[in-house]
Short mmCIF file of C-alpha atoms in Angstrom, two decimals:
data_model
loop_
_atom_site.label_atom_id
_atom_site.label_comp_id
_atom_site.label_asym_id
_atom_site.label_seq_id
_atom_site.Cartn_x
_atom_site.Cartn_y
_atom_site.Cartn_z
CA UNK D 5 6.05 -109.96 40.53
CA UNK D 6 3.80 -112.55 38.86
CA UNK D 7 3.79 -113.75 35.25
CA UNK D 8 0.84 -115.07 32.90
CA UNK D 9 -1.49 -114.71 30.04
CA UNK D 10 -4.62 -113.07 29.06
CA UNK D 11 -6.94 -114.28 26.01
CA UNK D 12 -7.46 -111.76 23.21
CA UNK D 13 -10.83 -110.72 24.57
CA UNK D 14 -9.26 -109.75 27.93
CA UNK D 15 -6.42 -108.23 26.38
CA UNK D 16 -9.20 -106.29 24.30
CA UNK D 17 -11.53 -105.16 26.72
CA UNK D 18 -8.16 -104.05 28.99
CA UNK D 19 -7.22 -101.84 26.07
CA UNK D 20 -10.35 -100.39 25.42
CA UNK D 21 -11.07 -99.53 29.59
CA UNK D 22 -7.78 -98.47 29.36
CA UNK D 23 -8.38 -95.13 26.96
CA UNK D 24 -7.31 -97.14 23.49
CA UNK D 25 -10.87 -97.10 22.06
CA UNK D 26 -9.60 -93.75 20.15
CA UNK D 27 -6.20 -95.01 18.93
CA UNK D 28 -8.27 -98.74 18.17
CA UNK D 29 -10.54 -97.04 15.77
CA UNK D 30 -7.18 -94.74 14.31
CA UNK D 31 -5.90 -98.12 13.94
CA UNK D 32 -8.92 -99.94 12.45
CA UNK D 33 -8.91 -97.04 9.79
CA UNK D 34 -5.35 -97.27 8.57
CA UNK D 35 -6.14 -100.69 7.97
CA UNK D 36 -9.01 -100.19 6.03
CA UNK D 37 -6.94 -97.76 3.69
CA UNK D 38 -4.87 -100.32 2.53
CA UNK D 39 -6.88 -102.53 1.22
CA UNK D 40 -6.54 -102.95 -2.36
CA UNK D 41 -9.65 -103.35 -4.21
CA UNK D 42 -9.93 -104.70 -8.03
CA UNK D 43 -11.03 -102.36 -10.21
CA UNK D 44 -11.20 -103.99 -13.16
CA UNK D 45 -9.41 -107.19 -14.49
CA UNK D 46 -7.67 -107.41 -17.97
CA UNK D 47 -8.14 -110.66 -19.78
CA UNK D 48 -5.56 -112.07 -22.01
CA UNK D 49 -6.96 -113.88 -25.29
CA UNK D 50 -5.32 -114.99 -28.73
CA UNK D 51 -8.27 -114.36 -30.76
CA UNK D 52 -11.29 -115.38 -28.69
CA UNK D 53 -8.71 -118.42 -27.14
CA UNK D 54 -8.04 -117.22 -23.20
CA UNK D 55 -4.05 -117.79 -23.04
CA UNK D 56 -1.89 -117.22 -19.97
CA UNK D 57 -0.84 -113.58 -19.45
CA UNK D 58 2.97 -114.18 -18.98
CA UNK D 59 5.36 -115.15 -21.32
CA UNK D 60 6.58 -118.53 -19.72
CA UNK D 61 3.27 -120.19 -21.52
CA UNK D 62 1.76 -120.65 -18.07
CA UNK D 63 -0.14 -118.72 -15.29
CA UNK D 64 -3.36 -117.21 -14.66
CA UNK D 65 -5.67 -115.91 -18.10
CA UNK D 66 -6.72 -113.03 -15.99
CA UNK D 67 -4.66 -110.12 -14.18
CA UNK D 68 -5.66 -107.09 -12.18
CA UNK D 69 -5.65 -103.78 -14.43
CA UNK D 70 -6.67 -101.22 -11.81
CA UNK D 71 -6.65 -101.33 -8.80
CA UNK D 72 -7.39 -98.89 -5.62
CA UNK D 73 -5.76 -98.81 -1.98
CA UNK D 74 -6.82 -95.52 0.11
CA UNK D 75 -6.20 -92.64 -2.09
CA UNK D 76 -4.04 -94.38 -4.65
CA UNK D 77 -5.22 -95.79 -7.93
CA UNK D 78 -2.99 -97.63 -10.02
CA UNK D 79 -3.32 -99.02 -13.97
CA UNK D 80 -1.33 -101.93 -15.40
CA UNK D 81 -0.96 -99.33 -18.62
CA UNK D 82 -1.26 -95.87 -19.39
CA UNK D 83 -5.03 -95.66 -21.14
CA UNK D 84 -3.95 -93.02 -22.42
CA UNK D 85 -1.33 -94.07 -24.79
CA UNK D 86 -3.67 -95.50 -27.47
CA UNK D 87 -6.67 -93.54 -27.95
CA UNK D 88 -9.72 -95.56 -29.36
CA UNK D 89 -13.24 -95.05 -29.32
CA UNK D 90 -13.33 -98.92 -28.19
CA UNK D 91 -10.43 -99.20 -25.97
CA UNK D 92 -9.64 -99.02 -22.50
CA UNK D 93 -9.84 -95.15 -22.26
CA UNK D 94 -13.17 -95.50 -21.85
CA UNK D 95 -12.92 -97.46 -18.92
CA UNK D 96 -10.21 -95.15 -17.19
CA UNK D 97 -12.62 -92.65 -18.33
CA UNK D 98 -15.39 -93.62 -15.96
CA UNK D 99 -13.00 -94.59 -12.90
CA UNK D 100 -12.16 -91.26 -13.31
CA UNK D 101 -15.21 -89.85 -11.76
CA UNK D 102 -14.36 -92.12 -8.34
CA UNK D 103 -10.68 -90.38 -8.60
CA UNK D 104 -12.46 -87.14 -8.16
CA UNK D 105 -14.80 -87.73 -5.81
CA UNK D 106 -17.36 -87.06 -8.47
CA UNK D 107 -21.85 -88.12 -7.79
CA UNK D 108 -22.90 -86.98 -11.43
CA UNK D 109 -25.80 -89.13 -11.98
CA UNK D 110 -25.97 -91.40 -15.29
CA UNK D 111 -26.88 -90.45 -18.49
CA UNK D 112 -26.98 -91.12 -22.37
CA UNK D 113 -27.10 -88.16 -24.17
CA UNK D 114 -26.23 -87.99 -28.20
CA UNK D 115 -25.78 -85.29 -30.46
CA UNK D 116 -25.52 -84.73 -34.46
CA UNK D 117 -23.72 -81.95 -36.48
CA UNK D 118 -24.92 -81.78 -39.70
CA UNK D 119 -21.11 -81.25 -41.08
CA UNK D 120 -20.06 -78.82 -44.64
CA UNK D 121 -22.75 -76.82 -45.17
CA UNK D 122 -21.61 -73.71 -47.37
CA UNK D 123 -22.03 -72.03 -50.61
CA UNK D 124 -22.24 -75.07 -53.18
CA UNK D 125 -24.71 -77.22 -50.34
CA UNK D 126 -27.81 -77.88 -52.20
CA UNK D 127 -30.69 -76.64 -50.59
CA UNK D 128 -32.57 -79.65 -51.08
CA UNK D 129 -30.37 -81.81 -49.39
CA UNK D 130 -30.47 -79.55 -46.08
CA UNK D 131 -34.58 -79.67 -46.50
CA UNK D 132 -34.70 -83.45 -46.43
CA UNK D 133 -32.38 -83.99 -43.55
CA UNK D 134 -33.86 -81.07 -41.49
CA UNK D 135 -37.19 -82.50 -42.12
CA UNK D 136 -36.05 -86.14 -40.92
CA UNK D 137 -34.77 -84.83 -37.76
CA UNK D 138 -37.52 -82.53 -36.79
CA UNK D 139 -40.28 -85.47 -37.56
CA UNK D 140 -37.61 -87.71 -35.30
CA UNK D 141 -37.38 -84.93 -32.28
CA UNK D 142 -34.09 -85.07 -32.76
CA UNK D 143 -31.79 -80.96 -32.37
CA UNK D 144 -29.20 -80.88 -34.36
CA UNK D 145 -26.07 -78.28 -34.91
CA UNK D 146 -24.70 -76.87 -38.03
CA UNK D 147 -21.10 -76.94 -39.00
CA UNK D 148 -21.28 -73.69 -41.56
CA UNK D 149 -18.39 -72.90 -44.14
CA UNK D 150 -19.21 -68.95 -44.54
CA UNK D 151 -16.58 -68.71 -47.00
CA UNK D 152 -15.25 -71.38 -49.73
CA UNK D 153 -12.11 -71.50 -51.93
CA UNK D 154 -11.87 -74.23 -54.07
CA UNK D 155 -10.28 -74.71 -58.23
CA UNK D 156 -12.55 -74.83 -61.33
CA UNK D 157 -13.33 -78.16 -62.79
CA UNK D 158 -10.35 -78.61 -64.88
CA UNK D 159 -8.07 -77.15 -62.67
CA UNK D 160 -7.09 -73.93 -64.45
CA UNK D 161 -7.69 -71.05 -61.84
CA UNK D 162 -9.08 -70.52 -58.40
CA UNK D 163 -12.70 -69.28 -56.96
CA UNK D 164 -14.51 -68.03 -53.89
CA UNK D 165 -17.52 -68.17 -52.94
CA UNK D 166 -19.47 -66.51 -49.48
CA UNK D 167 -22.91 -67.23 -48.10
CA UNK D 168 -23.73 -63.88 -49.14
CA UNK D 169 -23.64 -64.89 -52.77
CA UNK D 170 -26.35 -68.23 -52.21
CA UNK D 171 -29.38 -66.52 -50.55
CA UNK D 172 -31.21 -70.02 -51.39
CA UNK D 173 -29.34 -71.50 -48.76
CA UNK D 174 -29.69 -68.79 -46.13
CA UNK D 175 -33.03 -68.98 -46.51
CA UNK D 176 -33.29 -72.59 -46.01
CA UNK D 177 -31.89 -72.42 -42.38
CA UNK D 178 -33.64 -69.33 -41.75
CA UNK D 179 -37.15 -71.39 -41.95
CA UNK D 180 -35.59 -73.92 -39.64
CA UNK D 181 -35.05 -71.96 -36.39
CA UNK D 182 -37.13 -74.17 -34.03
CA UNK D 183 -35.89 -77.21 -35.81
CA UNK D 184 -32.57 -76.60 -33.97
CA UNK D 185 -28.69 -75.89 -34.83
CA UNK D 186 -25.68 -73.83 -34.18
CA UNK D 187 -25.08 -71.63 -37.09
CA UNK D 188 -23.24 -68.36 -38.50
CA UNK D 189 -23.97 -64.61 -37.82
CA UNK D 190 -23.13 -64.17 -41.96
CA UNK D 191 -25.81 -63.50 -43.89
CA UNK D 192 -27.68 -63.05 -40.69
CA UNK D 193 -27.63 -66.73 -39.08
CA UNK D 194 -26.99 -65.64 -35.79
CA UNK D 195 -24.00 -65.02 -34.07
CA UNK D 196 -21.31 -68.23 -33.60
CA UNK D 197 -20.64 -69.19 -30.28
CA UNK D 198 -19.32 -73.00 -31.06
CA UNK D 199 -16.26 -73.29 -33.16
CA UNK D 200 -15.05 -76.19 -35.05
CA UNK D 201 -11.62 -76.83 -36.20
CA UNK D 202 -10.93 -78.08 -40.30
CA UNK D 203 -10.39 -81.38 -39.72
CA UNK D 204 -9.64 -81.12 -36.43
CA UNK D 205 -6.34 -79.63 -36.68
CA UNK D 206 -4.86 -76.68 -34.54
CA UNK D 207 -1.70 -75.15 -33.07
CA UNK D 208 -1.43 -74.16 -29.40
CA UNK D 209 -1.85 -70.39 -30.12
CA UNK D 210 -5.09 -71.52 -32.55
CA UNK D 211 -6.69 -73.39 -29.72
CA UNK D 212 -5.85 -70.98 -27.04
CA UNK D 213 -7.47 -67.93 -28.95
CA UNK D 214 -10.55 -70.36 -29.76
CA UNK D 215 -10.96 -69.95 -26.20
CA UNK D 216 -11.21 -66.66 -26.05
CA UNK D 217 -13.52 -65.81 -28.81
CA UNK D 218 -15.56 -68.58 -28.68
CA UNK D 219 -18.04 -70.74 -25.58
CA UNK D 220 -16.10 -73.85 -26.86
CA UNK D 221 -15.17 -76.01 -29.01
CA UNK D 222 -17.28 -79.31 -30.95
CA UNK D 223 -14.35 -81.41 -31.95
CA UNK D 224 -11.58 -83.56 -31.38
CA UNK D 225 -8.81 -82.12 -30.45
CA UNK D 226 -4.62 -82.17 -31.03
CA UNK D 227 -2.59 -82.09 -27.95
CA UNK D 228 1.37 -81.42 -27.68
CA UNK D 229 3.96 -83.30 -25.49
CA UNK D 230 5.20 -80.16 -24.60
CA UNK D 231 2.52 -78.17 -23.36
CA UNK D 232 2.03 -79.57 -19.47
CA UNK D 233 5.85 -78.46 -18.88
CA UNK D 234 5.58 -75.13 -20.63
CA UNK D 235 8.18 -76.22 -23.24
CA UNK D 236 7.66 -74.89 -27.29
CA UNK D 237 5.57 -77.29 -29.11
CA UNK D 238 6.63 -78.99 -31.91
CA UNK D 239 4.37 -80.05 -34.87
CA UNK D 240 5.44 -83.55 -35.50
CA UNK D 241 4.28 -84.13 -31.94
CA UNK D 242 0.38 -83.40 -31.70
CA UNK D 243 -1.44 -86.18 -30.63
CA UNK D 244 -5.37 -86.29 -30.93
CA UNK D 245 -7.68 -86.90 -28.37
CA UNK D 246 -11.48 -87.49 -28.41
CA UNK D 247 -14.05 -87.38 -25.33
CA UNK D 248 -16.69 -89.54 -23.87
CA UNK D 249 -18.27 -86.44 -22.35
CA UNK D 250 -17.52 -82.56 -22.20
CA UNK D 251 -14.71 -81.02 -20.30
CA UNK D 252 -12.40 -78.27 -19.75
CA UNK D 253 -9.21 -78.71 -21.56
CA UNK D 254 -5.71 -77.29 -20.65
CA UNK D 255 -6.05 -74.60 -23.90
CA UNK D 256 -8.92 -73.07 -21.58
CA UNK D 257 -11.95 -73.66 -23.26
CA UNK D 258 -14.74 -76.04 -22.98
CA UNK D 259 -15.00 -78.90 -25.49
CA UNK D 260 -18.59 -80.65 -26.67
CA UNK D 261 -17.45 -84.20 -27.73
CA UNK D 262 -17.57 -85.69 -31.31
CA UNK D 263 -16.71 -89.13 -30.44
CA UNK D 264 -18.26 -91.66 -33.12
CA UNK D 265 -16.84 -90.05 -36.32
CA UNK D 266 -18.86 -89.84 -39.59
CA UNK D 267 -20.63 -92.29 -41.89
CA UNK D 268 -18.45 -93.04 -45.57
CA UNK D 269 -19.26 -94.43 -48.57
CA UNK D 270 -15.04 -94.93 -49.27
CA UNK D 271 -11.89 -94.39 -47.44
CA UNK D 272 -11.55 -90.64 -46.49
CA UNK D 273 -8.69 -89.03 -44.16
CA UNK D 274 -6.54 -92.07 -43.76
CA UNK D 275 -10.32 -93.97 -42.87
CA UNK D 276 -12.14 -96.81 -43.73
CA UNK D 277 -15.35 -97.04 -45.01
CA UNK D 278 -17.75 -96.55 -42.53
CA UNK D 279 -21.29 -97.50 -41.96
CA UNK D 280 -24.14 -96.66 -39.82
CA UNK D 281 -23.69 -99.70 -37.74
CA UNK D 282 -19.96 -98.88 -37.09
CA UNK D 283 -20.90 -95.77 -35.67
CA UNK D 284 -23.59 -97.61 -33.79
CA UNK D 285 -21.06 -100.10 -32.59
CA UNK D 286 -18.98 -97.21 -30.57
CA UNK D 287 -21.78 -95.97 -29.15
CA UNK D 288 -22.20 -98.91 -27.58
CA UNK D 289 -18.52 -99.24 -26.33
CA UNK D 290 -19.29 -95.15 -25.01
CA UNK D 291 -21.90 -96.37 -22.72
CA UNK D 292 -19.10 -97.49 -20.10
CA UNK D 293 -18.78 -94.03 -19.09
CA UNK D 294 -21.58 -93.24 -16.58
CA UNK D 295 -21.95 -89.80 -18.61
CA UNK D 296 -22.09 -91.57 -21.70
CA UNK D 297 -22.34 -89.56 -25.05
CA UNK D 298 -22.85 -90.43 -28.61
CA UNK D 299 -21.97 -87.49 -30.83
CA UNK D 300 -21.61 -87.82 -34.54
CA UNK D 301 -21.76 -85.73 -37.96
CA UNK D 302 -23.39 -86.41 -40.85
CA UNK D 303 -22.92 -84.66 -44.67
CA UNK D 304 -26.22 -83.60 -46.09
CA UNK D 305 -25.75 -85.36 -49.79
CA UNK D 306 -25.56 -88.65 -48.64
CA UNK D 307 -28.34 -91.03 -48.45
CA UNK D 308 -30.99 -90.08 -45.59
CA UNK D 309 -31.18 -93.89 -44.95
CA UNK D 310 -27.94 -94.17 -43.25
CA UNK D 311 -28.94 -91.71 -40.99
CA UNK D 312 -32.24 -92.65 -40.46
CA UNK D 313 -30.36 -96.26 -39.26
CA UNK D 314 -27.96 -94.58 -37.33
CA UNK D 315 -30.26 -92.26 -35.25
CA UNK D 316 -32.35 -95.14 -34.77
CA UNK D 317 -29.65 -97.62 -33.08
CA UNK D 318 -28.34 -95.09 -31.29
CA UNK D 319 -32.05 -94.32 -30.01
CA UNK D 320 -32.46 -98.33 -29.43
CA UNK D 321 -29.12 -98.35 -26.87
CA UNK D 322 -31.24 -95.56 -24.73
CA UNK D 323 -29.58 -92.62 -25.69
CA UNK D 324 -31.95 -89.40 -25.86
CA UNK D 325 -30.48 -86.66 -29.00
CA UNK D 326 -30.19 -83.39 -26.89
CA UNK D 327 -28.66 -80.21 -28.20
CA UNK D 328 -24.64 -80.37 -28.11
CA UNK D 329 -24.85 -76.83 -25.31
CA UNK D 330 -26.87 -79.44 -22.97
CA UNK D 331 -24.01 -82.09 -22.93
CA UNK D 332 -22.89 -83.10 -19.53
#
């Protein structure tokens, strides 16, 4: 018997003329799976100041927040947790299309609802915006009360009103059909495909019948802790959730994003004021996702200048206005 050495290269070539060329390239593959790519890094700042990401006071300013090896992705944090139209949701939102093996092309699509229009909307007010959107090229939908309860002036009794009883308004979407909208089969409108929740609030049963009378939904939308396990839901644990582009929700239905909220003049529904560049601002942050969407509403009374400047930024960040059934 004799004893020695062979360099790597012989030792290589011996393998390979030896029927290992097979279980080299099973091997060479394995390795490749676990290689970790960075996703994404988080940085850690105090104010705009970078500061060292771990309490001792010292370390690196920058840490790995997702990161891929084969088949596995992991996150530093759930994105989940904290829903904002400018935080890291958005980001886990359009890593999500690599998690499912999706190719869907890039886009920037926006959308506005015109948002309240029932019995006591002045007709005027729909002309003007109508007539700003149509000169713009820009479809729109209509969010339509059909029927409105509400107390008299000095609060001493109740009333009701219908479409039915203000033809005036009727007839001003009725001249608007090629303008573009979604609106109500009362007073003969057309027949309502799209539903909307009032202010965005729903049980489990509402949602889940939504889905079978209606195409979808053009909301936000409340989701319970309970629901993935099949457990009774409990009210005092909905939590909202808002899209960066249309999908297919666990109630059944399909649900057309509103993700940049509504233009104020003062603080409504627990919100600050908010302006047309505010709105402008998240439409920015939505561009992350490769399917990006800007979707907004807008009331009627207010001034056509704030949505004459919010139509226009949103225009300037390359977003084209498409009706809300065309949203990817």
């Amino acid at each position: 018997m004799t004893s020695g050495t062979a360099n790597v290269g012989e030792a290589l070539q011996m393998f390979l003329q030896g029927g290992g060329r097979v279980l080299l390239m099973i091997a060479m593959a394995l390795f490749l799976a676990y290689i970790i790519f960075f996703l994404a890094t988080s940085r850690c700042t105090q104010g705009k100041k970078a500061v060292p990401c771990t309490s001792s006071g010292t370390g690196p300013t920058e840490v790995p927040w997702a990161v891929r090896s084969g088949n596995l992705t992991y996150l530093a944090e759930v994105p989940l947790d904290y829903i904002d139209s400018n935080d890291v949701y958005l980001i886990y939102s359009d890593l999500f299309y690599d998690l499912v093996g999706s190719d869907a092309p890039a886009v920037k699509q926006a959308a506005v609802r015109l948002e309240d229009v029932g019995p006591e909307s002045d007709p005027k007010d729909l002309r003007r915006v109508a007539d700003y959107l149509a000169s713009e090229n820009v479809p729109f939908q209509v969010a339509v009360i059909p029927i409105q309860i509400g107390q008299n002036k000095d609060g001493s009794d109740w009333y009701g009103l219908s479409l039915t009883d203000r033809p005036e308004v009727v007839d001003e979407w009725k001249d608007r059909l090629d303008a573009g909208r979604s609106v109500m089969e009362d007073a003969g409108l057309g027949e309502p495909t799209i539903f909307e929740t009032p202010h965005y609030g729903g049980s489990v049963n509402s949602y889940v019948a939504m889905a079978q009378e209606y195409n979808a939904r053009y909301e936000q939308g409340d989701y319970y802790a309970s629901i993935l396990m099949g457990q009774p839901s409990e009210a005092g644990k909905s939590y909202s959730q808002q899209f960066p582009y249309t999908v297919h929700d666990i109630y059944g239905g399909t649900v057309y994003p509103e993700n940049l909220g509504n233009i104020t003049e003062g603080e409504q529904n627990n919100h600050a004021i908010r302006e047309p560049k505010f709105l402008i601002s998240r439409a920015k942050a939505n561009l992350t996702a490769r399917e990006s969407t800007a979707s907004f509403f807008f009331h009627p009374y207010l001034d056509l200048n704030y949505l004459k400047q919010t139509v226009h930024g949103i225009k300037e960040l390359g977003y084209e206005f498409a009706p809300v059934t065309e949203l990817k």
